[in-house]
Amino acid sequence: MKVYSSAFNALLFLALPLHHHLVSADVVLSEKIMSLSLESAILSSLAYKANPNSTGFDELTNFIDEPDQALFAYKDGYCFGSFRGTTLTADDWSQNFDPRSEPICMELESESCCQTRQGFHEAYYTTYQESFEKALRACAEGCENKDECVVLTGHSQGGAVATVAAIRFADLNPYIITFGQPPTIDAPCTLINSERYYRFVNTRTLEVGNLGITYDPIPFAPGMGTDSFGHMIMLGTDKADVAYIGLDSQERFDPLDLTAGAHSMSADGEGYIDRLVDLTENATYPIQSSGFSNPSYCTEDIECESEKCERETTFAYKRCVSDECEEDADCASTTNRCDAGACMPKLGSCMACDEDSDCKSGVCHLFKCANEAGLMDNECRCARNVDCDS
């Protein structure tokens, strides 16, 4: 897991939100793509291990030149290259902050180049670079279809390095699958096939104030002249929620999650691997990616299947809004509660609320429902003794 300093977190806030626009959900998250994505997430996590476990892979080779690391793996006819993200060393952090530009060129056509940040360039051009490239090309030579067997992946800075590697291997038309990746390459870059590039961005529930949802901060870090490529795929806080934001999208979202939870590969069920496992377990393919369902947390219309993200009251969380109802009376035959445009069940004692009509008791006190007597149960917040059932 990558941990970020407070200085870097502060820098992230310099990335101001851009204008949002709606796009069609035309990315296809097929069973093949989701399978490759899950394997990529596992390898991206293993790239942080000094001695990664090869269980589940037909072949796995570890390359280390501190502060950088790469894995070559083979499984089910696919040749994978995975790259480590940032670790807690000064040398590694300096790569993230180096704003200088450096050309990165195809291995077989040295005049075909794009521009990247020098730190990402250095993270690829290690003492093992030639050995890694030789292993990946040898694997690809054994594929029946060289155009369909190379996958490059990484988490955070590792995703940036995977994108650099994709330019080196552009002749093999690799899949690029990344997690929490920062902007990496200067646009335009014709050596990147955006249609084969899947860029996952995670979110996290944060029921503090009226936030509701926060975002992995690293994809929205200042690019220092670089841009984002590929299909931007937002993973929602609900297990089944996926929002396709667009191809080569430069959209920015906030508030950013400064706890590193949304950026982690695995974190109490909310990391990238956790999200992908949830999506692929008992899945029906292709995975629905037209937006978060109602009434999921959101901040922008573009995230919602309904294309409406609204705040019901001043202190409410923003949610994806349905058009099932407009007021409680519209739900008279069912739940007697209209919330986020849908008929929702009344809330029990101590459950989060933003207005009296949310609660079975008809009393919402300090954003928590009172019990049926209109008082606060034990361990539920209160302001005065007389508010408490005890």
Coordinates of C-alpha atoms in Angstrom, one line a residue:
M1 CA 0.0 0.0 0.0
K2 CA 1.2 3.5 -0.8
V3 CA 1.3 6.1 1.9
Y4 CA 1.3 9.8 1.1
S5 CA 2.8 12.7 3.0
S6 CA 0.8 15.7 4.1
A7 CA 2.8 17.9 1.8
F8 CA 1.8 15.8 -1.2
N9 CA -1.8 15.8 -0.1
A10 CA -1.7 19.6 0.1
L11 CA -0.3 19.7 -3.4
L12 CA -3.2 17.6 -4.7
F13 CA -5.6 20.4 -3.9
L14 CA -4.0 22.6 -6.5
A15 CA -5.7 20.4 -9.1
L16 CA -8.8 22.4 -9.6
P17 CA -12.0 20.8 -10.9
L18 CA -12.7 21.0 -14.7
H19 CA -16.0 21.4 -16.4
H20 CA -17.9 18.2 -16.4
H21 CA -19.8 16.9 -19.4
L22 CA -21.9 13.8 -19.9
V23 CA -20.6 10.9 -22.1
S24 CA -22.2 7.7 -23.2
A25 CA -21.4 4.5 -21.3
D26 CA -19.9 2.6 -24.3
V27 CA -17.0 0.8 -22.6
V28 CA -17.6 -2.9 -22.5
L29 CA -16.5 -4.6 -19.3
S30 CA -16.6 -8.1 -20.7
E31 CA -15.7 -11.3 -18.8
K32 CA -12.3 -11.3 -20.4
I33 CA -11.6 -7.6 -19.5
M34 CA -12.7 -8.1 -15.9
S35 CA -10.7 -11.3 -15.6
L36 CA -7.5 -9.5 -16.9
S37 CA -8.3 -6.6 -14.6
L38 CA -8.5 -8.8 -11.5
E39 CA -5.3 -10.6 -12.4
S40 CA -3.7 -7.2 -13.0
A41 CA -4.8 -5.9 -9.6
I42 CA -3.3 -9.0 -7.9
L43 CA 0.0 -8.5 -9.8
S44 CA 0.0 -4.8 -9.0
S45 CA -0.3 -5.6 -5.4
L46 CA 2.4 -8.4 -5.6
A47 CA 4.8 -5.8 -7.1
Y48 CA 5.2 -4.3 -3.7
K49 CA 6.5 -7.6 -2.2
A50 CA 10.2 -8.3 -1.9
N51 CA 9.4 -12.0 -2.5
P52 CA 6.1 -12.2 -4.3
N53 CA 4.1 -15.4 -4.1
S54 CA 3.8 -17.0 -7.6
T55 CA 0.8 -19.1 -6.6
G56 CA -1.9 -19.0 -9.3
F57 CA 0.6 -18.0 -12.1
D58 CA 2.3 -20.4 -14.5
E59 CA 5.4 -18.3 -14.4
L60 CA 6.5 -15.3 -12.3
T61 CA 9.9 -13.5 -12.4
N62 CA 10.8 -10.7 -10.0
F63 CA 13.1 -7.8 -11.0
I64 CA 14.3 -5.3 -8.4
D65 CA 16.5 -2.2 -8.6
E66 CA 15.6 -0.1 -5.6
P67 CA 13.6 2.0 -5.4
D68 CA 11.9 0.3 -8.4
Q69 CA 10.5 -3.2 -9.0
A70 CA 8.8 -5.1 -11.9
L71 CA 7.2 -8.5 -12.3
F72 CA 6.9 -10.6 -15.4
A73 CA 4.2 -13.2 -15.2
Y74 CA 2.5 -15.7 -17.5
K75 CA -1.0 -17.1 -17.1
D76 CA -3.7 -18.6 -19.3
G77 CA -2.0 -17.5 -22.5
Y78 CA -1.3 -13.9 -21.4
C79 CA 2.1 -12.3 -20.8
F80 CA 1.9 -9.7 -17.9
G81 CA 4.2 -6.9 -17.0
S82 CA 3.5 -5.3 -13.6
F83 CA 5.3 -2.4 -11.9
R84 CA 5.6 -1.3 -8.3
G85 CA 4.2 2.0 -7.1
T86 CA 6.0 4.4 -4.7
T87 CA 7.5 3.2 -1.5
L88 CA 8.6 5.2 1.6
T89 CA 12.1 6.1 0.3
A90 CA 13.4 9.6 -0.6
D91 CA 14.7 8.4 -4.0
D92 CA 11.3 6.9 -4.9
W93 CA 9.4 10.0 -3.8
S94 CA 11.7 12.2 -5.8
Q95 CA 10.6 10.4 -9.0
N96 CA 7.0 11.5 -8.3
F97 CA 7.9 15.2 -8.0
D98 CA 10.4 15.5 -10.9
P99 CA 8.5 17.8 -13.4
R100 CA 11.1 17.6 -16.2
S101 CA 10.1 16.1 -19.5
E102 CA 11.8 13.1 -21.2
P103 CA 11.1 11.3 -24.4
I104 CA 10.1 7.6 -24.3
C105 CA 10.4 5.8 -27.6
M106 CA 9.3 2.4 -29.1
E107 CA 11.9 -0.3 -28.6
L108 CA 11.8 -1.3 -32.3
E109 CA 11.3 2.2 -33.8
S110 CA 13.5 4.6 -31.9
E111 CA 12.2 7.6 -33.8
S112 CA 8.6 7.0 -32.7
C113 CA 8.4 8.8 -29.3
C114 CA 6.2 10.5 -26.8
Q115 CA 7.0 12.7 -23.8
T116 CA 6.7 11.7 -20.1
R117 CA 7.9 13.0 -16.8
Q118 CA 11.5 12.3 -16.1
G119 CA 10.7 10.5 -12.8
F120 CA 8.5 8.0 -14.6
H121 CA 11.2 7.6 -17.3
E122 CA 13.8 6.8 -14.6
A123 CA 11.5 4.3 -12.9
Y124 CA 11.3 2.3 -16.1
Y125 CA 15.0 2.6 -17.3
T126 CA 16.5 0.5 -14.5
T127 CA 19.3 -2.1 -14.4
Y128 CA 16.7 -4.8 -15.1
Q129 CA 15.0 -3.0 -18.0
E130 CA 16.6 -5.0 -20.8
S131 CA 16.1 -8.3 -18.9
F132 CA 12.4 -7.5 -18.4
E133 CA 11.9 -6.5 -22.0
K134 CA 13.6 -9.7 -23.2
A135 CA 11.3 -11.8 -20.9
L136 CA 8.1 -10.1 -22.1
R137 CA 9.1 -10.3 -25.8
A138 CA 10.1 -14.0 -25.5
C139 CA 6.7 -14.7 -24.0
A140 CA 4.9 -12.8 -26.7
E141 CA 6.8 -14.7 -29.4
G142 CA 5.1 -17.8 -28.1
C143 CA 1.6 -16.4 -28.5
E144 CA -0.6 -17.4 -31.4
N145 CA -1.8 -13.8 -31.6
K146 CA 0.8 -11.4 -30.5
D147 CA -1.8 -8.6 -30.8
E148 CA -3.8 -10.2 -28.0
C149 CA -1.5 -11.5 -25.3
V150 CA 0.4 -8.6 -23.6
V151 CA -1.0 -6.9 -20.5
L152 CA 0.9 -4.1 -18.7
T153 CA -0.3 -3.0 -15.3
G154 CA 0.5 -1.1 -12.1
H155 CA -0.8 0.8 -9.1
S156 CA -0.2 4.5 -8.6
Q157 CA 3.3 5.3 -10.0
G158 CA 3.4 1.7 -11.1
G159 CA 0.5 2.5 -13.5
A160 CA 2.5 5.4 -14.9
V161 CA 5.5 3.1 -15.5
A162 CA 3.2 0.6 -17.2
T163 CA 2.1 3.3 -19.5
V164 CA 5.7 4.1 -20.3
A165 CA 6.3 0.4 -21.0
A166 CA 3.3 0.4 -23.3
I167 CA 5.1 2.9 -25.6
R168 CA 8.1 0.7 -25.6
F169 CA 5.9 -2.3 -26.6
A170 CA 3.5 -0.4 -28.9
D171 CA 4.2 -2.8 -31.7
L172 CA 2.5 -5.6 -29.6
N173 CA -0.6 -3.4 -29.0
P174 CA -0.7 -4.2 -25.3
Y175 CA -3.6 -3.9 -22.9
I176 CA -2.9 -1.3 -20.2
I177 CA -4.8 -1.8 -17.0
T178 CA -4.0 0.6 -14.1
F179 CA -5.2 1.5 -10.6
G180 CA -5.1 5.0 -9.1
Q181 CA -2.6 6.1 -11.8
P182 CA -1.5 9.8 -12.0
P183 CA -1.4 11.6 -15.4
T184 CA 1.7 10.3 -17.2
I185 CA 2.1 11.1 -20.9
D186 CA 1.9 14.4 -22.8
A187 CA -0.9 14.5 -25.4
P188 CA -1.0 13.8 -28.2
C189 CA 0.6 10.4 -28.2
T190 CA -0.3 8.2 -31.1
L191 CA 1.7 5.3 -29.6
I192 CA -1.0 4.7 -27.0
N193 CA -4.1 2.8 -28.1
S194 CA -6.7 4.3 -25.8
E195 CA -9.3 1.7 -26.7
R196 CA -7.2 -1.0 -25.0
Y197 CA -6.4 1.1 -21.9
Y198 CA -8.5 0.7 -18.7
R199 CA -7.9 3.2 -16.0
F200 CA -9.7 2.4 -12.7
V201 CA -10.4 5.1 -10.1
N202 CA -11.6 4.1 -6.7
T203 CA -14.0 5.9 -4.2
R204 CA -14.6 5.6 -0.5
T205 CA -17.6 6.2 1.7
L206 CA -17.0 9.1 4.1
E207 CA -20.2 10.0 6.1
V208 CA -18.7 13.1 7.6
G209 CA -20.5 16.5 7.4
N210 CA -22.3 16.3 4.1
L211 CA -19.5 14.6 2.0
G212 CA -20.8 11.0 1.6
I213 CA -18.1 10.0 -1.0
T214 CA -14.4 10.8 -1.5
Y215 CA -12.0 9.9 -4.4
D216 CA -8.6 8.4 -4.8
P217 CA -6.5 11.6 -4.9
I218 CA -3.6 10.3 -7.1
P219 CA -5.5 10.3 -10.5
F220 CA -6.3 13.9 -9.9
A221 CA -2.8 15.1 -8.9
P222 CA -1.3 17.9 -10.9
G223 CA -0.1 16.4 -14.2
M224 CA 2.8 18.9 -14.6
G225 CA 2.0 19.0 -18.4
T226 CA 1.0 15.4 -18.7
D227 CA -2.4 14.0 -19.5
S228 CA -4.6 10.9 -18.9
F229 CA -5.5 8.3 -21.5
G230 CA -7.8 5.4 -21.9
H231 CA -11.2 4.4 -20.5
M232 CA -11.7 6.2 -17.1
I233 CA -13.8 3.8 -15.0
M234 CA -15.0 5.0 -11.6
L235 CA -15.7 2.3 -8.9
G236 CA -18.5 3.4 -6.6
T237 CA -19.0 2.8 -2.9
D238 CA -21.8 0.3 -3.6
K239 CA -20.4 -3.1 -4.6
A240 CA -22.2 -3.1 -7.9
D241 CA -21.6 0.5 -8.9
V242 CA -19.5 1.4 -11.9
A243 CA -19.5 4.7 -13.8
Y244 CA -17.9 5.0 -17.2
I245 CA -16.6 8.6 -17.3
G246 CA -15.2 8.6 -20.8
L247 CA -12.3 7.9 -23.2
D248 CA -9.1 10.0 -22.6
S249 CA -11.2 11.9 -20.0
Q250 CA -9.4 14.7 -18.1
E251 CA -12.4 15.0 -15.6
R252 CA -11.5 15.8 -12.0
F253 CA -13.5 14.9 -9.0
D254 CA -13.4 16.0 -5.3
P255 CA -13.4 15.8 -2.3
L256 CA -10.2 13.8 -2.3
D257 CA -9.7 10.9 0.2
L258 CA -6.6 11.9 2.2
T259 CA -6.7 8.8 4.4
A260 CA -5.2 6.7 1.5
G261 CA -8.1 4.2 1.9
A262 CA -9.5 4.8 -1.6
H263 CA -5.9 4.6 -3.0
S264 CA -5.1 1.2 -1.4
M265 CA -5.1 -2.0 -3.3
S266 CA -6.7 -3.7 -0.4
A267 CA -8.2 -1.9 2.6
D268 CA -11.1 -3.2 4.7
G269 CA -13.2 -4.1 1.7
E270 CA -12.7 -0.8 0.0
G271 CA -9.5 -1.2 -2.0
Y272 CA -9.1 -1.8 -5.7
I273 CA -8.8 -5.6 -5.4
D274 CA -11.8 -5.7 -3.0
R275 CA -13.9 -3.7 -5.5
L276 CA -13.0 -6.0 -8.4
V277 CA -13.6 -9.1 -6.4
D278 CA -17.1 -7.8 -5.5
L279 CA -17.8 -7.0 -9.1
T280 CA -16.7 -10.3 -10.5
E281 CA -18.2 -12.6 -7.9
N282 CA -21.4 -14.1 -9.4
A283 CA -21.3 -11.4 -12.1
T284 CA -23.5 -11.1 -15.2
Y285 CA -21.4 -9.9 -18.1
P286 CA -20.8 -7.4 -19.4
I287 CA -20.6 -5.5 -16.2
Q288 CA -23.0 -2.6 -16.1
S289 CA -21.0 0.7 -16.3
S290 CA -23.7 3.2 -17.1
G291 CA -23.4 4.9 -13.7
F292 CA -24.1 4.5 -10.0
S293 CA -27.5 3.3 -9.0
N294 CA -30.0 5.3 -7.0
P295 CA -29.5 6.4 -4.2
S296 CA -25.7 5.9 -4.3
Y297 CA -23.4 8.7 -3.1
C298 CA -22.0 11.0 -5.8
T299 CA -20.7 14.5 -6.5
E300 CA -21.4 14.9 -10.2
D301 CA -24.3 14.0 -12.6
I302 CA -21.9 12.1 -14.8
E303 CA -21.5 9.4 -12.2
C304 CA -25.2 8.5 -12.0
E305 CA -27.2 6.2 -14.2
S306 CA -30.0 8.7 -13.8
E307 CA -27.6 11.5 -14.8
K308 CA -28.9 13.4 -11.7
C309 CA -26.7 13.9 -8.6
E310 CA -28.5 16.1 -6.1
R311 CA -28.6 17.1 -2.4
E312 CA -32.1 16.7 -0.9
T313 CA -31.4 19.2 1.9
T314 CA -28.6 21.5 2.9
F315 CA -27.1 18.9 5.2
A316 CA -27.8 15.8 3.1
Y317 CA -25.2 13.8 1.2
K318 CA -25.4 14.2 -2.5
R319 CA -26.9 11.1 -4.1
C320 CA -27.9 9.7 -7.5
V321 CA -31.6 10.7 -7.8
S322 CA -34.4 8.6 -9.2
D323 CA -37.7 10.0 -10.7
E324 CA -39.9 7.6 -8.8
C325 CA -41.2 10.3 -6.5
E326 CA -41.0 13.9 -5.5
E327 CA -42.4 14.0 -2.0
D328 CA -43.4 11.6 0.8
A329 CA -47.1 11.6 -0.3
D330 CA -46.0 9.9 -3.6
C331 CA -44.9 6.9 -1.5
A332 CA -48.2 6.7 0.6
S333 CA -48.9 3.2 -0.6
T334 CA -45.5 1.9 0.1
T335 CA -43.0 3.4 2.6
N336 CA -44.3 7.0 3.2
R337 CA -40.8 8.3 2.6
C338 CA -39.4 9.8 -0.6
D339 CA -35.6 10.2 -0.5
A340 CA -33.3 10.9 -3.4
G341 CA -36.3 10.5 -5.8
A342 CA -37.1 7.0 -4.6
C343 CA -39.5 5.4 -2.1
M344 CA -37.2 4.3 0.7
P345 CA -37.9 2.6 4.0
K346 CA -38.2 4.7 7.1
L347 CA -35.0 4.7 9.2
G348 CA -34.7 3.1 12.7
S349 CA -33.1 4.4 15.9
C350 CA -29.6 5.9 15.5
M351 CA -29.5 5.6 11.8
A352 CA -28.2 8.6 9.8
C353 CA -30.8 11.1 8.7
D354 CA -31.1 14.7 7.5
E355 CA -34.8 15.5 8.2
D356 CA -37.5 14.3 10.6
S357 CA -39.5 12.5 7.8
D358 CA -36.6 10.1 7.3
C359 CA -37.2 8.4 10.6
K360 CA -39.8 5.9 11.8
S361 CA -40.1 8.0 15.0
G362 CA -40.5 11.3 13.0
V363 CA -37.6 12.7 14.9
C364 CA -34.1 13.4 13.4
H365 CA -31.9 14.7 16.2
L366 CA -28.3 15.8 15.3
F367 CA -28.5 13.8 12.1
K368 CA -29.5 10.6 13.9
C369 CA -33.0 9.1 14.2
A370 CA -34.6 8.9 17.6
N371 CA -36.4 5.8 18.9
E372 CA -40.2 5.4 18.7
A373 CA -40.5 7.5 21.9
G374 CA -38.7 10.4 20.3
L375 CA -35.6 9.9 22.5
M376 CA -32.0 8.9 21.7
D377 CA -31.0 5.3 22.6
N378 CA -27.8 4.5 24.4
E379 CA -24.6 5.2 22.5
C380 CA -26.4 7.4 20.0
R381 CA -25.4 11.1 20.0
C382 CA -27.3 13.7 22.0
A383 CA -27.0 17.3 23.2
R384 CA -28.8 17.2 26.5
N385 CA -29.7 14.6 29.2
V386 CA -33.4 15.1 28.5
D387 CA -32.9 13.9 24.9
C388 CA -31.8 10.5 26.1
D389 CA -33.9 7.4 26.7
S390 CA -31.6 6.5 29.6

